[in-house]
Amino acid sequence: MKKVLDKKLNELQATAICGNDISSSCLYVSALTIMYAGQYAWISLLLVAVVLFLFRKIYGEVVGAIPLNGGAYNVLLNTSSKRLASLAATLTVLSYMATAVISASEGMHYLHGIAPGINITIATIIVLLTFTGLAILGIGESAIVAVVIFIIHLSTLTLLVLASSWFIMNNGLDTFNINWSLPVSTGGIVNALFLGFSAAMLGISGFESSANFVEEQEQGVFPKTLRNMWAIVSFFNPVIALLLICIIPLAHVGEHQESLLAYLGHTTGGSWLGYLISVDAVLVLCGAVLTSFVGVSGLLNRMTLDRILPNYFLKQNKRGSNYRIIISFLILCVSVLFVTAGNLIALAGVYTFSFLAVMGLFGVGNLLLKFKRKKLPRPEKARGISVVLAVSLIIAAFIGNVQLNVSSFYTFIKYLIPSLLFISIMLNRSFLIKVLIDALEYFYKPLRRMVIFSNRYLMKMNKKISSQELVFFTKGDDVAILNKVMQYVQNNETTKKLKIVNIKSEGENNDLLIIDLKVLDRAYPEIDIEFIELEGVFGPTIINELSEKWNIPKNFMFIGSPGDRFSYRVAELGGVRLIM
């Protein structure tokens, strides 16, 4: 695979790519929250800001310790099993798919309000095709477009806040007093706040995107993207909700729900501001489509490198883009658009439950990192109680959304099951091929020639799958760690060829290690063990040399969790996996 070195993204570019997704929520989350929490919507949105603040530390600790693409998939791959990591990856892809289709379609609904003659479905497909092309051109070009959209969006929201504040200064708080005195329609203040909080959690979808392309960012940029996204939604979402309550009678919110901010702009600044907000909505929702393509490209590339997906997707163009991943994602999005007939309510369930589950799994991954990788250096740490609280709030929001719309939850399950079935087939394809070979030989003996031809093809395919060698760099003669390595390979990898490499200093004796490996070789006869001794110093240089010499990708090289005194950051090792 040809390697292409691109310029890394700076703070503004990285923030813009993931920020367009999360900040686009400002267009709809206030209206949605008001529908359930009424005049207390701004409080529910402040609670969401608290949850996001907790997750800043959670994401910062995990990605600081293991700064590789993949988000929740990456942390679970390095702390648990491939199966659990694949679940997180599947949920992330579903979330991106739903985000892309919903954002493109919603953007075209806004455009339809400006230009009534357009066909929404055709326009949605054109948007998806446009951003497919942009993603194929490369992340640098994508970043330029994202920055322009991001600046326009923040400027428009700021103008709306200023216009609304000026309107209140001139017209007083009569509407606010009326709205505040209204009875809560959802069964009490506590229940209203809970349902409003559950609905408002849609306002932080996209927060996980930055972790899926962290390798494309300059060093130190990732935590800044988290801070910036948190600041944007923590300010604009509660403030806009409070301004709406001060200006718009709650009875009018429902009839203007789909374009409530445009209605607010029209009320406070005139038709020009309402029109500007509609144009901004088209742009930023299209920007959220771009976020989906960039995020899913980084994630699926990582999954392909780990052989969860076929190597077919690794092909890159001259700009370093995984164009086959991007085109496949486009096909998935367009097919989903036609299957659902543009029914955004059905996709909203996939969108909501997927990203909540991903955030919850990321929190679980943080706890596993604390438990299994205690010595792994990290620039910041989230307190255990904060992680538990954050995950608990995500679970509460998940339950709340089931309560709000149980049919959407069933739709989510309908999409999740076939996705997990496909991933399960890929993870167990070596075993399934062997079963198919035995079945052909048993049931089709009369058709001997056809069976021989089929079996040769299947055997060749299975040999290709199982031929990939693995490497584990061992420090010494700790047989307990080596036994865990064997168990990990046995339970998670389709290949059973393992090179155990010891980088030793001159004169070091490995007799005890050799004895232990002979015992393990007898204990795990299905794993082909090769022991290699090399003199030198373990680090990125020797990893690069061995990777090129043996033609083994670095993500198939494993190490135990390094301690605080380790000379290198995990990111400097080029994707070497932590398994102990």
XYZ file of C-alpha atoms in Angstrom:
580
model
C 0.000 0.000 0.000
C 1.457 3.297 -1.069
C 2.116 5.681 1.809
C 1.175 9.312 1.315
C 2.300 11.900 3.859
C -0.200 14.751 4.144
C 0.110 17.920 6.130
C -1.511 17.477 9.533
C -4.647 19.423 10.480
C -4.303 22.440 12.741
C -6.701 23.359 15.549
C -9.154 25.351 13.403
C -9.281 22.747 10.637
C -9.776 19.783 12.971
C -12.359 21.663 15.050
C -14.248 22.693 11.904
C -14.450 19.141 10.522
C -15.971 17.665 13.686
C -17.518 20.940 14.904
C -19.872 21.284 11.943
C -21.609 18.086 13.015
C -22.016 18.906 16.687
C -22.802 22.604 16.133
C -25.462 21.795 13.535
C -27.480 20.474 16.481
C -28.118 24.101 17.479
C -30.602 24.239 14.601
C -32.957 21.648 16.037
C -32.035 20.578 19.570
C -33.558 23.634 21.303
C -36.933 23.058 19.644
C -36.784 19.344 20.422
C -35.926 19.943 24.076
C -38.640 22.584 24.510
C -41.216 20.080 23.222
C -40.485 17.851 26.246
C -39.097 20.149 28.949
C -41.026 23.317 28.100
C -39.723 26.388 29.894
C -37.068 24.269 31.648
C -35.373 23.244 28.373
C -32.335 25.431 28.985
C -31.700 23.572 32.270
C -31.794 20.215 30.465
C -29.312 21.579 27.946
C -27.023 22.750 30.754
C -27.098 19.187 32.159
C -25.983 17.942 28.741
C -23.103 20.427 28.871
C -22.067 18.868 32.191
C -22.076 15.387 30.616
C -19.967 16.660 27.746
C -17.535 18.232 30.207
C -17.065 14.823 31.856
C -16.469 13.206 28.484
C -13.793 15.760 27.606
C -11.551 14.163 30.227
C -12.625 10.639 29.264
C -11.746 11.136 25.594
C -8.633 13.123 26.479
C -7.256 10.324 28.664
C -7.936 7.525 26.197
C -6.711 9.234 23.038
C -3.783 10.767 24.909
C -2.713 7.259 25.932
C -3.464 5.572 22.567
C -3.495 8.308 19.892
C -4.696 6.181 16.977
C -7.717 6.460 14.683
C -10.818 4.504 15.588
C -12.361 6.172 18.650
C -14.269 3.650 20.764
C -13.095 0.831 18.473
C -9.460 1.731 19.133
C -9.669 1.806 22.933
C -11.676 -1.434 23.138
C -9.313 -3.169 20.698
C -6.402 -2.281 22.982
C -8.147 -3.127 26.253
C -10.629 -5.944 25.515
C -11.424 -8.188 22.527
C -11.904 -7.735 18.808
C -15.546 -8.701 19.142
C -16.398 -5.920 21.587
C -14.307 -3.451 19.575
C -16.171 -4.521 16.415
C -19.495 -3.850 18.150
C -18.379 -0.295 18.898
C -17.165 0.126 15.313
C -20.466 -1.161 13.895
C -22.436 1.279 16.035
C -20.141 4.119 14.953
C -20.621 3.323 11.259
C -24.396 3.168 11.733
C -24.265 6.534 13.473
C -22.239 8.073 10.634
C -24.533 6.564 8.016
C -27.638 7.971 9.691
C -25.924 11.327 10.277
C -24.941 11.668 6.610
C -28.397 10.834 5.261
C -30.325 12.872 7.851
C -28.061 15.912 7.557
C -28.149 15.913 3.748
C -31.918 15.464 3.688
C -32.591 18.070 6.405
C -30.319 20.519 4.612
C -32.301 20.032 1.424
C -35.567 20.531 3.337
C -34.222 23.928 4.419
C -33.190 24.616 0.810
C -36.674 23.613 -0.341
C -38.057 26.379 1.868
C -35.848 28.862 0.011
C -36.258 27.309 -3.453
C -39.555 25.337 -3.485
C -38.961 23.895 -6.966
C -36.179 21.439 -6.016
C -36.695 17.683 -5.669
C -35.522 16.843 -2.128
C -34.487 13.240 -2.850
C -32.454 14.123 -5.942
C -30.910 17.105 -4.163
C -29.971 14.861 -1.210
C -28.184 12.428 -3.534
C -26.339 15.345 -5.186
C -25.131 16.515 -1.753
C -23.894 12.997 -0.903
C -22.119 12.741 -4.275
C -20.532 16.177 -3.827
C -19.041 15.382 -0.455
C -17.968 11.951 -1.649
C -15.891 13.685 -4.283
C -14.534 16.157 -1.749
C -13.541 13.351 0.643
C -11.790 11.506 -2.193
C -9.775 14.643 -2.992
C -8.261 14.424 0.496
C -8.698 15.633 4.056
C -6.771 18.860 3.350
C -9.308 19.999 0.745
C -12.155 18.832 2.990
C -10.760 20.932 5.826
C -10.799 24.129 3.744
C -14.499 23.728 2.957
C -15.254 22.738 6.559
C -13.528 25.867 7.932
C -15.535 28.182 5.655
C -18.820 26.551 6.669
C -17.824 26.555 10.344
C -16.985 30.268 10.441
C -20.205 31.211 8.613
C -22.243 29.070 11.021
C -20.729 30.481 14.218
C -21.062 34.033 12.860
C -24.740 33.413 12.044
C -25.491 31.958 15.481
C -23.709 34.877 17.164
C -25.737 37.350 15.083
C -28.941 35.541 16.073
C -28.041 35.728 19.785
C -27.247 39.454 19.517
C -30.450 40.220 17.582
C -32.551 38.247 20.075
C -30.891 39.966 23.053
C -31.569 43.382 21.488
C -35.180 42.356 20.873
C -35.620 41.445 24.569
C -34.041 44.725 25.688
C -36.616 46.644 23.619
C -39.688 44.470 24.249
C -39.227 43.229 27.827
C -39.846 39.802 29.376
C -43.628 39.546 29.152
C -43.457 36.416 26.958
C -40.946 34.805 29.317
C -43.200 35.448 32.347
C -46.179 33.892 30.546
C -44.162 30.859 29.434
C -42.607 30.389 32.880
C -46.007 30.296 34.571
C -47.394 27.592 32.293
C -47.934 24.112 33.806
C -45.574 21.340 32.704
C -47.299 19.035 30.238
C -45.042 15.988 30.752
C -45.920 15.076 34.348
C -43.892 17.233 36.712
C -40.655 19.205 36.611
C -38.351 16.230 37.324
C -39.847 14.107 34.549
C -39.803 17.092 32.184
C -36.123 17.680 32.903
C -35.349 13.980 32.389
C -37.184 13.729 29.065
C -35.734 17.060 27.976
C -32.246 15.864 28.926
C -32.741 12.618 26.972
C -33.868 14.506 23.876
C -31.130 17.135 24.309
C -28.401 14.485 24.183
C -28.831 14.665 20.398
C -27.065 17.991 20.756
C -23.694 16.302 21.372
C -23.756 13.805 18.515
C -20.518 14.291 16.618
C -18.374 14.750 19.733
C -16.779 11.364 19.065
C -15.772 12.274 15.489
C -12.447 13.905 16.363
C -11.194 10.625 17.886
C -11.753 8.850 14.561
C -9.207 10.964 12.653
C -6.761 11.872 15.440
C -3.774 10.632 13.406
C -4.473 13.334 10.808
C -4.211 16.083 13.452
C -1.110 17.937 14.598
C 0.263 16.917 17.977
C -1.685 18.534 20.827
C -4.659 19.507 18.643
C -7.057 16.727 19.710
C -7.782 17.950 23.285
C -8.304 21.449 21.883
C -10.990 20.143 19.518
C -12.780 18.612 22.518
C -12.563 21.899 24.432
C -13.812 23.918 21.462
C -16.769 21.624 20.728
C -17.740 21.638 24.404
C -17.580 25.436 24.575
C -19.712 25.884 21.437
C -22.618 23.637 22.442
C -22.421 24.583 26.142
C -22.932 28.234 25.222
C -25.191 28.302 22.186
C -27.653 25.485 22.993
C -28.775 26.690 26.479
C -28.624 30.372 25.488
C -30.702 29.895 22.335
C -33.249 27.809 24.275
C -33.520 30.568 26.909
C -33.907 33.243 24.221
C -36.667 31.218 22.565
C -38.537 30.994 25.859
C -38.171 34.761 26.301
C -39.428 35.611 22.792
C -41.622 32.835 21.343
C -44.821 31.655 23.074
C -44.490 27.928 23.826
C -47.773 27.307 22.013
C -46.097 28.405 18.760
C -43.033 26.174 19.090
C -44.695 23.023 17.750
C -45.905 24.563 14.499
C -42.427 25.984 13.750
C -40.405 23.031 15.104
C -38.650 22.145 11.836
C -37.274 25.670 11.318
C -37.624 27.271 14.753
C -34.377 29.239 14.606
C -35.309 30.717 11.230
C -38.636 31.766 12.772
C -36.778 33.277 15.756
C -34.502 35.181 13.364
C -37.493 36.456 11.378
C -39.181 37.589 14.602
C -36.168 39.373 16.092
C -34.305 40.697 13.044
C -36.687 40.580 10.143
C -37.003 38.432 7.028
C -33.327 38.911 6.066
C -32.139 37.217 9.283
C -34.603 34.370 8.886
C -33.358 33.866 5.322
C -29.711 33.994 6.455
C -30.347 31.304 9.078
C -31.999 29.074 6.467
C -28.978 29.443 4.172
C -26.655 28.760 7.110
C -28.682 25.644 7.957
C -28.160 24.299 4.438
C -24.411 24.888 4.658
C -23.755 23.496 8.140
C -25.932 20.433 7.638
C -23.924 19.712 4.489
C -20.812 20.215 6.632
C -22.093 17.479 8.942
C -22.219 15.168 5.898
C -18.529 15.885 5.350
C -17.801 15.022 8.993
C -19.409 11.613 8.461
C -17.280 10.843 5.391
C -14.031 11.895 7.097
C -14.829 10.012 10.317
C -15.953 6.801 8.654
C -12.910 6.794 6.354
C -10.508 6.851 9.320
C -12.464 4.206 11.212
C -12.982 1.725 8.361
C -9.364 2.076 7.246
C -8.289 1.051 10.749
C -10.726 -1.877 10.768
C -9.434 -3.033 7.374
C -5.839 -2.902 8.589
C -6.948 -5.163 11.452
C -8.512 -7.557 8.871
C -12.041 -7.158 10.163
C -12.928 -5.916 6.679
C -11.480 -7.199 3.360
C -8.109 -5.797 2.207
C -9.953 -4.535 -0.872
C -10.714 -1.323 1.034
C -7.045 -0.458 1.661
C -6.478 0.859 -1.873
C -5.532 4.555 -1.857
C -5.368 7.215 -4.553
C -2.445 9.590 -5.117
C -3.802 11.937 -2.446
C -3.816 9.197 0.193
C -7.606 8.834 0.360
C -9.217 5.422 0.838
C -11.555 6.029 -2.080
C -13.046 2.521 -2.029
C -14.167 3.045 1.578
C -15.651 6.435 0.687
C -17.501 5.146 -2.396
C -18.813 2.122 -0.467
C -20.089 4.442 2.250
C -21.828 6.546 -0.416
C -23.563 3.434 -1.795
C -24.671 2.493 1.719
C -26.084 5.993 2.342
C -27.960 6.166 -0.981
C -29.392 2.666 -0.520
C -30.596 3.555 2.981
C -32.183 6.746 1.624
C -34.223 4.700 -0.872
C -35.027 1.850 1.551
C -36.452 4.314 4.094
C -38.061 6.418 1.338
C -36.570 9.466 3.010
C -38.326 8.713 6.305
C -36.102 10.669 8.679
C -37.981 9.528 11.774
C -36.897 5.932 11.119
C -33.272 6.991 10.654
C -33.383 9.231 13.714
C -33.701 6.123 15.882
C -30.563 4.618 14.340
C -28.800 7.948 14.778
C -29.787 8.490 18.415
C -29.200 5.043 19.857
C -26.007 4.386 17.879
C -24.099 7.417 19.046
C -25.326 7.054 22.658
C -24.145 3.433 22.664
C -20.782 4.476 21.182
C -20.236 7.099 23.892
C -21.212 4.600 26.566
C -18.755 2.035 25.190
C -16.043 4.679 25.067
C -16.617 5.288 28.777
C -16.359 1.531 29.390
C -13.127 1.538 27.388
C -11.766 4.276 29.652
C -12.492 2.150 32.727
C -10.803 -0.867 31.103
C -7.809 1.340 30.293
C -7.553 2.328 33.949
C -7.821 -1.290 35.080
C -5.671 -3.058 32.452
C -3.221 -0.337 31.392
C -2.434 1.382 34.677
C 1.188 2.122 33.785
C 0.482 3.444 30.304
C 1.508 7.137 30.157
C -1.282 9.616 29.449
C -1.312 13.439 29.455
C -4.496 13.695 31.548
C -6.689 11.425 33.642
C -10.412 11.313 34.278
C -11.400 10.341 37.808
C -13.032 6.916 38.031
C -16.162 8.282 39.727
C -16.538 10.860 36.925
C -16.363 8.125 34.286
C -18.962 6.010 36.095
C -21.232 9.056 36.444
C -20.842 9.952 32.765
C -21.611 6.401 31.595
C -24.603 6.263 33.960
C -25.983 9.478 32.462
C -25.543 8.053 28.952
C -27.478 4.930 29.995
C -30.196 7.151 31.476
C -30.421 9.108 28.221
C -30.601 5.843 26.249
C -33.501 4.636 28.414
C -35.156 8.042 28.147
C -35.010 7.941 24.364
C -36.522 4.456 24.347
C -39.334 5.900 26.457
C -39.747 8.843 24.076
C -39.946 6.718 20.929
C -39.921 2.943 21.286
C -40.586 2.429 17.557
C -37.296 4.202 16.758
C -35.513 1.779 19.063
C -36.962 -1.169 17.133
C -35.770 0.445 13.890
C -32.293 0.752 15.402
C -32.318 -2.974 16.259
C -33.382 -3.828 12.694
C -30.318 -2.051 11.329
C -27.973 -3.298 14.049
C -28.645 -7.051 13.716
C -27.649 -7.471 10.018
C -24.625 -5.215 10.574
C -23.429 -7.355 13.470
C -24.122 -10.503 11.440
C -21.820 -9.248 8.667
C -19.051 -8.377 11.149
C -19.481 -11.758 12.857
C -19.025 -13.508 9.500
C -15.848 -11.506 8.833
C -14.409 -12.285 12.270
C -15.138 -16.007 11.895
C -14.586 -16.367 8.158
C -11.686 -18.814 8.541
C -13.828 -21.202 10.613
C -16.795 -20.807 8.238
C -14.614 -21.611 5.208
C -13.384 -24.800 6.898
C -16.993 -25.817 7.651
C -17.954 -25.133 4.038
C -15.055 -27.271 2.753
C -16.088 -30.208 4.971
C -19.746 -29.794 3.961
C -18.913 -29.842 0.239
C -16.839 -32.993 0.613
C -19.551 -34.731 2.620
C -22.696 -33.823 0.654
C -21.409 -33.625 -2.929
C -19.258 -36.702 -3.408
C -21.010 -37.542 -6.739
C -19.881 -34.181 -8.143
C -16.241 -34.875 -7.353
C -14.661 -32.584 -9.948
C -16.760 -29.587 -8.986
C -16.066 -30.216 -5.305
C -12.302 -30.439 -5.913
C -12.361 -27.154 -7.836
C -14.463 -25.433 -5.148
C -12.324 -26.764 -2.326
C -9.126 -25.602 -3.998
C -10.553 -22.094 -4.244
C -11.763 -22.143 -0.635
C -8.480 -23.583 0.641
C -6.560 -20.897 -1.225
C -8.782 -18.237 0.309
C -8.377 -19.705 3.804
C -4.606 -19.949 3.386
C -4.489 -16.283 2.434
C -6.509 -15.340 5.521
C -4.430 -17.437 7.915
C -1.025 -16.679 6.379
C -0.644 -13.282 8.060
C 1.994 -13.555 10.785
C 1.785 -11.842 14.160
C 4.630 -10.473 16.259
C 4.847 -10.084 20.027
C 7.757 -8.188 21.547
C 8.551 -9.724 24.923
C 10.705 -8.185 27.645
C 11.833 -11.414 29.224
C 10.769 -14.644 30.891
C 7.366 -13.759 32.391
C 5.463 -16.912 31.435
C 2.147 -15.553 32.785
C 2.222 -12.669 30.285
C 3.195 -15.001 27.451
C 0.304 -17.295 28.326
C -2.110 -14.336 28.122
C -0.652 -13.492 24.718
C -1.377 -17.010 23.494
C -4.933 -16.803 24.818
C -5.435 -13.442 23.094
C -4.220 -14.780 19.740
C -6.344 -17.904 20.104
C -9.517 -15.941 20.914
C -9.144 -12.905 18.647
C -7.076 -13.678 15.564
C -7.832 -15.828 12.515
C -4.131 -16.467 11.940
C -2.119 -18.772 14.193
C 1.449 -17.860 13.260
C 3.222 -15.973 16.015
C 6.758 -14.626 16.126
C 7.885 -13.951 19.697
C 10.738 -11.454 19.564
C 13.080 -10.529 22.378
C 15.258 -7.445 21.873
C 18.090 -8.083 24.289
C 21.297 -6.383 25.313
C 24.681 -7.993 24.699
C 25.373 -10.959 26.991
C 21.772 -11.329 28.198
C 20.680 -14.942 28.788
C 17.248 -16.179 27.612
C 17.451 -19.834 28.658
C 14.434 -19.621 30.991
C 12.383 -17.863 28.305
C 13.203 -20.620 25.795
C 12.106 -23.294 28.290
C 8.811 -21.439 28.917
C 8.138 -21.136 25.185
C 8.628 -24.884 24.717
C 5.975 -25.464 27.380
C 3.605 -22.985 25.701
C 4.262 -24.575 22.316
C 2.962 -27.882 23.702
C 0.058 -26.192 25.476
C -1.099 -24.405 22.293
C -0.383 -26.855 19.441
C -2.670 -24.945 17.042
C -0.411 -21.852 17.249
C 2.830 -21.955 15.277
C 5.414 -20.247 17.545
C 8.744 -18.925 16.301
C 11.189 -17.435 18.812
C 13.631 -14.772 17.597
C 16.431 -13.102 19.577
C 17.849 -9.781 18.424
C 20.440 -7.529 19.985
C 19.596 -3.841 20.158
C 17.249 -1.327 21.745
C 13.480 -1.631 21.393
C 11.879 1.392 19.727
C 10.329 2.794 16.521
C 13.477 2.168 14.450
C 13.640 -1.572 15.038
C 9.848 -1.872 14.649
C 10.059 -0.187 11.225
C 12.964 -2.396 10.178
C 11.235 -5.648 11.170
C 7.912 -4.563 9.657
C 9.580 -3.964 6.283
C 11.859 -7.020 6.496
C 9.075 -9.468 7.375
C 6.298 -7.649 5.489
C 4.147 -7.575 8.618
C 1.979 -4.464 9.190
C 2.654 -2.738 12.507
C -0.929 -3.243 13.699
C -0.118 -6.979 13.732
C 2.742 -6.343 16.111
C 1.875 -6.512 19.820
C 3.507 -5.273 23.005
C 2.609 -5.302 26.662
C 1.490 -2.038 28.227
C 4.572 0.217 28.641
C 5.269 2.011 31.915
C 5.968 5.647 32.769
C 9.705 5.193 32.082
C 9.189 3.993 28.511
C 11.197 6.221 26.152
C 8.506 6.594 23.471
C 4.857 7.536 23.151
C 2.548 4.800 21.821
C 1.844 6.953 18.765
C 5.547 6.891 17.840
C 5.430 3.092 17.490
C 3.320 3.389 14.343
C 0.159 1.540 15.409
C 1.617 -1.331 17.424
C -1.219 -2.885 19.434
C -1.355 -3.154 23.230
C -2.705 -6.524 24.339
C -1.440 -6.992 27.892
